[in-house]
Amino acid sequence: MATVKPFKAIRPVPGLADKIASLPYDVVNTEEARNLAKDNSYSFLHVDRAEIDLAPSINPYDKIVYEKARENFDKMLKKGLLIKDNEENYYIYREIMNGRSQVGLVATVSIDEYLEGIIKKHELTLPEKEQDRINHMDYCDAHTSPVFLTYKANPELKKLLNSWMGSKNPVYDFTSEDEIRHTVWIIDDKSLINKITYVFKEIDYLYIADGHHRAAASVKVGLKRREQNPDYKGDEEFNYFLAVLVPHDEVFIMPYNRVVKDLNGYSESEFIEKIEEKFEVEKCNEGQSFNPSQKHTFGMYLSGNWYKLTAKEGTFNPSDPIESLDVSILQKNLLDPILGIKDPRTDKRIDFVGGIRGLEELERRVKEDMRVAFSMHPTTVEDLIAVADTGMIMPPKSTWFEPKLRSGLFIHELS
């Protein structure tokens, strides 16, 4: 039984949503954020990546960065760039990318249900990144970016949301520079709000798709606020965190590709010979790339050539939800035993490239600073749910979700 709760969103004043909305803080580095926001004083990156307004030498985890985030947030409120709704509402956030629609309900969800396992996770978090978001939320006294949750699609809920979208005017409707259309509706009808809340009570579990660090940090901030307010009743805003909930059949996952700095001391021929122990290896025609179209196949780019790798039978357990993931097969049968990458979360010799950047980015990286690249078949949302349902953890960088939820469209105050 999942609990969702309406809330009083802080959001852009109509007419500025397209300028305020920004890419999530964790998909751009400081330099990229600085370039994106340099000609746009409205960009929410000035809050979510406040180091861009400080000296380049500043550590992005320094206290001054969080103070700057709060200062910039307060400025946006005082100038009327952001407004706060007077009533608790739900919101619909639809994104259309390449003709494909993703419809999310914007709501708050319970920190207790995260702790109880009703909100399920599938990734480990890094303490440093978790602490960064804890500090950010504490200083801003708000959740400034939503957690992306999914759930098993519910026909009644789809009908309710589609009916509202079809009969009401949106509050925002704009197309971002990456040609993704963003449309937002406010659900302010008490009867419909109650219906949506009730329907979610029939949904057993929610699954974190993207935003594990934001979710973990939100829970820790909520628990910290409970300690500071021992007489809390449970309905305070810090008991909930900001989320966009998208049905599983509308979630789009792209591959998360890999690039590695060296061949771990092997010559090229020795390297391919080692790979052939666990994979069928086929060299592609000159000038032809390989983007896997089915599970258990991989592309490999090495010395200007693409190869198709197919995992041999018996090299993985097809009935195990973790071992049968392509990211696991590559890690267990190639990256670890051949390239010596034991822990891809911490090894500096490996890097990860979101599928949205295409195979050209893999080729560029190999030409510039890497030795070999691997193109992956995307993990499916069914894979994600299966892993989360068993309580297991996916290998790092298993999923790349598109389109990304923009930050700055919905902010949830903690007090």
Coordinates of C-alpha atoms in Angstrom, one line a residue:
M1 CA 0.0 0.0 0.0
A2 CA 1.7 3.2 -1.2
T3 CA 1.0 6.6 0.3
V4 CA 1.1 9.7 -1.9
K5 CA 0.3 13.2 -0.5
P6 CA -0.5 16.5 -2.3
F7 CA 1.7 19.5 -1.4
K8 CA 2.0 23.2 -1.8
A9 CA 4.6 23.5 -4.6
I10 CA 7.0 26.3 -5.0
R11 CA 7.2 26.7 -8.7
P12 CA 8.1 29.2 -11.5
V13 CA 5.8 32.1 -12.2
P14 CA 4.0 31.5 -15.5
G15 CA 6.1 32.7 -18.4
L16 CA 9.5 31.8 -16.9
A17 CA 9.2 28.1 -16.5
D18 CA 11.3 27.5 -19.7
K19 CA 14.1 29.7 -18.4
I20 CA 14.1 28.4 -14.8
A21 CA 13.8 24.7 -15.6
S22 CA 17.2 23.0 -15.7
L23 CA 18.8 19.6 -16.2
P24 CA 19.2 17.7 -12.9
Y25 CA 22.3 18.6 -10.9
D26 CA 23.7 15.1 -11.2
V27 CA 23.8 14.8 -15.0
V28 CA 26.0 17.8 -15.5
N29 CA 29.4 18.6 -14.0
T30 CA 30.3 22.0 -12.6
E31 CA 31.9 23.2 -15.9
E32 CA 28.8 22.1 -17.9
A33 CA 26.5 23.7 -15.4
R34 CA 28.4 27.0 -15.6
N35 CA 28.2 27.0 -19.4
L36 CA 24.5 26.2 -19.4
A37 CA 23.7 29.0 -16.9
K38 CA 26.2 31.7 -17.8
D39 CA 23.7 33.6 -20.1
N40 CA 20.6 32.7 -18.0
S41 CA 20.3 34.3 -14.6
Y42 CA 17.0 32.5 -14.1
S43 CA 18.4 29.0 -14.4
F44 CA 17.7 26.8 -11.4
L45 CA 21.3 25.5 -11.7
H46 CA 22.2 28.6 -9.7
V47 CA 20.4 26.8 -6.8
D48 CA 21.2 23.2 -7.6
R49 CA 24.8 23.8 -8.6
A50 CA 25.5 27.0 -6.7
E51 CA 29.3 26.6 -7.0
I52 CA 28.9 28.0 -10.6
D53 CA 28.5 31.5 -9.0
L54 CA 31.7 31.1 -6.9
A55 CA 35.4 31.0 -7.7
P56 CA 36.4 27.9 -9.7
S57 CA 38.8 26.9 -7.0
I58 CA 35.9 26.4 -4.5
N59 CA 35.3 22.8 -3.5
P60 CA 31.7 22.0 -4.6
Y61 CA 31.1 20.4 -1.2
D62 CA 32.2 23.4 0.8
K63 CA 29.8 25.0 3.2
I64 CA 29.9 28.3 1.2
V65 CA 28.3 26.5 -1.8
Y66 CA 25.2 25.5 0.3
E67 CA 25.0 29.0 1.7
K68 CA 25.1 30.3 -1.9
A69 CA 22.4 27.9 -2.9
R70 CA 20.1 29.2 -0.1
E71 CA 20.9 32.8 -1.0
N72 CA 20.1 32.2 -4.7
F73 CA 16.9 30.4 -3.8
D74 CA 15.8 33.2 -1.5
K75 CA 16.5 35.8 -4.3
M76 CA 14.3 33.9 -6.7
L77 CA 11.5 33.9 -4.2
K78 CA 11.9 37.6 -3.2
K79 CA 12.0 38.6 -6.9
G80 CA 8.8 36.7 -7.6
L81 CA 10.4 34.3 -10.0
L82 CA 9.1 31.5 -7.9
I83 CA 5.7 31.4 -6.3
K84 CA 4.2 29.1 -3.7
D85 CA 0.7 27.6 -4.1
N86 CA -1.8 28.3 -1.3
E87 CA -3.4 24.9 -1.4
E88 CA -2.1 21.3 -1.4
N89 CA -2.3 20.1 -5.0
Y90 CA -1.1 17.2 -7.2
Y91 CA 0.6 18.1 -10.4
I92 CA 0.9 16.3 -13.7
Y93 CA 4.3 16.5 -15.5
R94 CA 4.3 15.2 -19.1
E95 CA 7.5 15.0 -21.2
I96 CA 7.5 14.1 -24.9
M97 CA 10.7 13.0 -26.4
N98 CA 10.9 11.9 -30.0
G99 CA 7.2 11.4 -30.1
R100 CA 7.2 9.3 -27.0
S101 CA 5.2 10.4 -24.0
Q102 CA 6.0 10.0 -20.3
V103 CA 3.3 11.2 -17.8
G104 CA 4.2 11.6 -14.1
L105 CA 2.2 12.5 -11.1
V106 CA 4.1 15.0 -8.9
A107 CA 3.5 14.3 -5.3
T108 CA 5.3 13.7 -2.0
V109 CA 5.9 10.2 -0.6
S110 CA 6.6 8.9 2.9
I111 CA 10.1 8.5 4.4
D112 CA 8.6 5.7 6.6
E113 CA 7.6 3.7 3.5
Y114 CA 11.2 4.1 2.2
L115 CA 12.5 2.7 5.5
E116 CA 9.8 -0.1 5.5
G117 CA 10.7 -1.2 1.9
I118 CA 7.4 -0.1 0.3
I119 CA 9.5 2.3 -1.7
K120 CA 12.1 -0.1 -3.1
K121 CA 15.7 0.7 -4.2
H122 CA 18.1 -1.1 -6.5
E123 CA 21.3 0.8 -6.2
L124 CA 23.9 1.6 -3.5
T125 CA 24.6 5.2 -2.7
L126 CA 28.0 6.9 -2.1
P127 CA 28.3 8.5 1.3
E128 CA 29.9 11.7 -0.1
K129 CA 27.2 12.2 -2.6
E130 CA 24.5 11.5 -0.1
Q131 CA 26.0 14.0 2.4
D132 CA 26.1 16.6 -0.4
R133 CA 22.3 16.4 -0.9
I134 CA 21.7 16.3 2.9
N135 CA 23.6 19.6 3.2
H136 CA 21.8 21.1 0.2
M137 CA 18.4 20.2 1.6
D138 CA 19.2 21.4 5.1
Y139 CA 20.5 24.8 3.9
C140 CA 17.7 25.3 1.4
D141 CA 15.1 23.8 3.8
A142 CA 13.6 22.2 0.7
H143 CA 13.7 19.3 -1.8
T144 CA 14.8 21.1 -4.9
S145 CA 14.8 18.1 -7.2
P146 CA 12.3 15.3 -7.4
V147 CA 13.1 11.6 -7.1
F148 CA 12.0 9.6 -10.1
L149 CA 9.7 6.7 -9.0
T150 CA 7.9 4.1 -11.0
Y151 CA 5.1 1.7 -10.2
K152 CA 3.3 -1.1 -12.0
A153 CA 0.9 0.6 -14.4
N154 CA -2.7 1.1 -13.1
P155 CA -5.4 1.6 -15.8
E156 CA -7.7 3.6 -13.4
L157 CA -4.9 6.1 -12.6
K158 CA -4.1 6.5 -16.3
K159 CA -7.7 7.2 -17.0
L160 CA -7.9 9.9 -14.3
L161 CA -4.8 11.7 -15.4
N162 CA -5.6 11.5 -19.1
S163 CA -9.1 12.9 -18.4
W164 CA -7.7 15.9 -16.5
M165 CA -5.0 16.6 -19.2
G166 CA -7.7 16.4 -21.9
S167 CA -10.1 18.8 -20.2
K168 CA -7.8 21.4 -18.5
N169 CA -5.3 24.0 -19.7
P170 CA -1.7 23.4 -18.6
V171 CA 0.1 26.0 -16.5
Y172 CA 3.4 25.4 -18.4
D173 CA 4.0 24.1 -21.9
F174 CA 7.4 24.6 -23.4
T175 CA 10.1 22.8 -25.5
S176 CA 13.6 22.8 -24.1
E177 CA 16.8 23.2 -26.1
D178 CA 17.1 19.4 -26.4
E179 CA 13.7 19.3 -28.2
I180 CA 11.9 17.7 -25.3
R181 CA 8.4 19.1 -24.7
H182 CA 7.5 19.8 -21.0
T183 CA 3.8 20.3 -20.0
V184 CA 2.5 20.7 -16.5
W185 CA -1.1 20.7 -15.2
I186 CA -2.2 21.6 -11.6
I187 CA -4.7 19.1 -10.1
D188 CA -6.6 21.4 -7.7
D189 CA -9.9 19.5 -7.5
K190 CA -10.3 18.0 -4.0
S191 CA -12.4 15.1 -5.3
L192 CA -9.9 14.0 -7.8
I193 CA -7.0 14.5 -5.3
N194 CA -8.8 12.1 -2.9
K195 CA -9.4 9.6 -5.7
I196 CA -5.7 9.6 -6.8
T197 CA -4.6 9.2 -3.1
Y198 CA -7.1 6.2 -2.8
V199 CA -5.9 4.5 -6.0
F200 CA -2.3 4.6 -4.8
K201 CA -3.3 2.8 -1.7
E202 CA -4.1 -0.2 -4.0
I203 CA -0.5 -0.1 -5.4
D204 CA 1.7 -2.4 -3.4
Y205 CA 5.2 -0.9 -4.1
L206 CA 6.9 2.1 -5.6
Y207 CA 10.4 1.7 -7.2
I208 CA 13.2 4.2 -7.3
A209 CA 14.1 4.6 -11.0
D210 CA 16.5 7.5 -10.7
G211 CA 17.6 9.6 -7.7
H212 CA 18.8 7.1 -5.1
H213 CA 21.0 9.7 -3.4
R214 CA 18.2 12.3 -3.3
A215 CA 15.9 9.7 -1.7
A216 CA 18.4 8.5 0.9
A217 CA 19.3 12.1 1.7
S218 CA 15.6 13.1 2.0
V219 CA 15.0 10.3 4.5
K220 CA 18.1 11.2 6.6
V221 CA 17.1 14.9 6.7
G222 CA 13.5 13.8 7.7
L223 CA 14.9 11.7 10.5
K224 CA 17.1 14.5 11.6
R225 CA 14.2 16.9 11.7
R226 CA 12.3 14.4 13.9
E227 CA 15.1 14.4 16.4
Q228 CA 15.0 18.2 16.4
N229 CA 11.2 18.1 16.9
P230 CA 10.5 15.3 19.3
D231 CA 6.8 16.3 19.5
Y232 CA 6.4 15.8 15.7
K233 CA 3.0 14.4 14.7
G234 CA 3.9 12.7 11.4
D235 CA 2.1 15.1 9.0
E236 CA 4.9 17.6 8.9
E237 CA 6.4 18.2 5.5
F238 CA 9.8 16.8 6.5
N239 CA 8.1 13.3 6.8
Y240 CA 7.7 13.3 3.0
F241 CA 9.9 13.8 0.0
L242 CA 9.3 15.1 -3.5
A243 CA 8.8 12.6 -6.3
V244 CA 7.5 12.2 -9.8
L245 CA 5.7 8.9 -10.2
V246 CA 5.6 7.4 -13.7
P247 CA 3.9 4.1 -14.6
H248 CA 6.4 1.4 -15.6
D249 CA 5.1 1.0 -19.2
E250 CA 6.0 4.7 -19.9
V251 CA 9.5 4.5 -18.5
F252 CA 12.3 4.7 -21.1
I253 CA 15.7 3.3 -20.3
M254 CA 18.7 3.8 -22.5
P255 CA 22.0 1.9 -22.2
Y256 CA 24.8 3.0 -19.9
N257 CA 27.9 2.3 -21.9
R258 CA 31.5 1.8 -20.6
V259 CA 34.9 3.1 -21.6
V260 CA 38.2 1.8 -20.2
K261 CA 41.7 3.5 -20.1
D262 CA 43.9 0.5 -21.0
L263 CA 44.0 -3.3 -21.8
N264 CA 45.5 -4.2 -18.4
G265 CA 48.9 -5.1 -19.9
Y266 CA 47.6 -7.3 -22.8
S267 CA 48.4 -6.8 -26.4
E268 CA 45.4 -6.3 -28.6
S269 CA 45.5 -9.9 -29.9
E270 CA 46.0 -11.3 -26.4
F271 CA 43.0 -9.3 -25.2
I272 CA 40.7 -10.6 -27.9
E273 CA 41.9 -14.1 -27.3
K274 CA 41.0 -13.8 -23.6
I275 CA 37.6 -12.4 -24.5
E276 CA 36.9 -15.4 -26.8
E277 CA 36.9 -17.7 -23.8
K278 CA 33.5 -16.4 -22.7
F279 CA 32.2 -14.6 -25.7
E280 CA 31.7 -15.2 -29.5
V281 CA 33.6 -12.4 -31.1
E282 CA 32.7 -11.1 -34.6
K283 CA 34.6 -8.2 -36.3
C284 CA 32.2 -5.7 -37.9
N285 CA 32.8 -4.4 -41.5
E286 CA 35.0 -1.4 -41.8
G287 CA 33.1 1.8 -40.9
Q288 CA 30.2 -0.2 -39.4
S289 CA 29.4 0.3 -35.7
F290 CA 27.5 -2.1 -33.4
N291 CA 24.6 -1.0 -31.2
P292 CA 23.2 -4.1 -29.4
S293 CA 19.6 -4.8 -30.3
Q294 CA 19.1 -7.8 -28.0
K295 CA 20.2 -9.0 -24.6
H296 CA 23.5 -10.7 -23.9
T297 CA 25.2 -9.0 -26.9
F298 CA 27.7 -6.2 -26.6
G299 CA 29.5 -3.8 -29.0
M300 CA 33.3 -3.3 -28.5
Y301 CA 35.3 -0.4 -30.1
L302 CA 39.0 -1.0 -30.2
S303 CA 41.7 0.6 -32.4
G304 CA 39.1 2.0 -34.9
N305 CA 37.1 -1.2 -35.3
W306 CA 33.8 -2.4 -33.9
Y307 CA 33.2 -5.9 -32.7
K308 CA 30.0 -7.8 -31.8
L309 CA 30.4 -9.8 -28.6
T310 CA 27.8 -12.5 -27.7
A311 CA 27.9 -14.1 -24.3
K312 CA 28.3 -17.9 -24.6
E313 CA 25.9 -20.3 -23.0
G314 CA 26.8 -21.4 -19.5
T315 CA 28.8 -18.2 -18.8
F316 CA 25.9 -16.7 -16.7
N317 CA 22.8 -17.9 -14.8
P318 CA 19.7 -16.9 -16.9
S319 CA 17.3 -17.4 -14.0
D320 CA 19.2 -15.1 -11.6
P321 CA 17.9 -11.5 -11.9
I322 CA 21.3 -10.0 -11.2
E323 CA 23.6 -12.5 -13.0
S324 CA 21.5 -12.4 -16.1
L325 CA 21.9 -8.6 -16.4
D326 CA 24.1 -7.6 -19.3
V327 CA 26.0 -5.2 -17.0
S328 CA 26.7 -8.2 -14.7
I329 CA 27.8 -10.4 -17.6
L330 CA 30.3 -7.9 -18.9
Q331 CA 31.6 -7.2 -15.4
K332 CA 31.9 -10.8 -14.3
N333 CA 33.3 -12.2 -17.6
L334 CA 35.4 -9.4 -19.0
L335 CA 35.9 -6.2 -17.0
D336 CA 37.0 -8.0 -13.8
P337 CA 38.9 -11.1 -14.9
I338 CA 40.5 -9.6 -18.0
L339 CA 40.8 -5.8 -17.4
G340 CA 41.2 -6.1 -13.7
I341 CA 38.4 -3.8 -12.8
K342 CA 37.2 -5.2 -9.5
D343 CA 34.9 -2.4 -8.3
P344 CA 33.6 -0.2 -11.1
R345 CA 32.1 2.2 -8.5
T346 CA 35.6 3.3 -7.4
D347 CA 38.1 2.2 -10.1
K348 CA 39.5 5.3 -11.9
R349 CA 40.3 3.3 -15.1
I350 CA 36.7 3.0 -16.1
D351 CA 34.1 5.7 -17.0
F352 CA 30.5 5.5 -18.0
V353 CA 28.7 7.2 -20.9
G354 CA 24.9 7.6 -21.0
G355 CA 23.3 6.2 -24.1
I356 CA 21.8 9.6 -25.0
R357 CA 25.3 10.6 -26.2
G358 CA 25.4 7.9 -28.9
L359 CA 28.1 5.6 -30.2
E360 CA 30.0 8.6 -31.6
E361 CA 30.9 9.6 -28.0
L362 CA 32.4 6.2 -27.4
E363 CA 34.5 6.5 -30.5
R364 CA 35.6 10.0 -29.5
R365 CA 36.6 8.9 -26.0
V366 CA 38.7 6.0 -27.3
K367 CA 40.5 8.3 -29.7
E368 CA 41.1 10.9 -27.0
D369 CA 41.7 9.4 -23.6
M370 CA 40.5 5.8 -23.5
R371 CA 41.6 2.5 -25.0
V372 CA 38.4 0.4 -25.4
A373 CA 34.7 1.1 -25.3
F374 CA 31.7 -1.2 -24.8
S375 CA 28.2 -0.5 -26.0
M376 CA 25.4 -2.1 -24.0
H377 CA 21.8 -3.3 -24.5
P378 CA 19.6 -1.3 -22.1
T379 CA 18.4 -2.8 -18.9
T380 CA 14.6 -3.1 -18.9
V381 CA 12.2 -1.6 -16.4
E382 CA 11.1 -5.2 -15.8
D383 CA 14.7 -6.1 -14.9
L384 CA 14.8 -3.2 -12.4
I385 CA 11.5 -4.3 -10.7
A386 CA 12.6 -7.9 -10.6
V387 CA 15.9 -7.0 -8.9
A388 CA 14.2 -4.6 -6.4
D389 CA 11.6 -7.2 -5.5
T390 CA 14.3 -9.6 -4.5
G391 CA 15.9 -7.0 -2.3
M392 CA 19.1 -7.2 -4.3
I393 CA 21.3 -4.4 -5.7
M394 CA 22.1 -3.8 -9.4
P395 CA 25.6 -3.2 -10.5
P396 CA 26.5 0.5 -10.7
K397 CA 25.5 2.4 -13.8
S398 CA 23.0 -0.1 -15.0
T399 CA 20.4 2.4 -16.2
W400 CA 20.2 5.7 -18.0
F401 CA 16.7 7.2 -18.0
E402 CA 15.4 9.6 -20.6
P403 CA 13.9 12.1 -20.7
K404 CA 15.4 13.6 -17.6
L405 CA 13.0 15.3 -15.1
R406 CA 13.8 19.0 -15.0
S407 CA 14.7 20.7 -11.7
G408 CA 13.1 23.9 -10.6
L409 CA 9.6 23.2 -11.8
F410 CA 8.5 21.8 -8.4
I411 CA 10.1 22.5 -5.1
H412 CA 8.9 21.0 -1.8
E413 CA 9.5 23.1 1.4
L414 CA 10.4 21.1 4.5
S415 CA 8.9 23.5 7.0

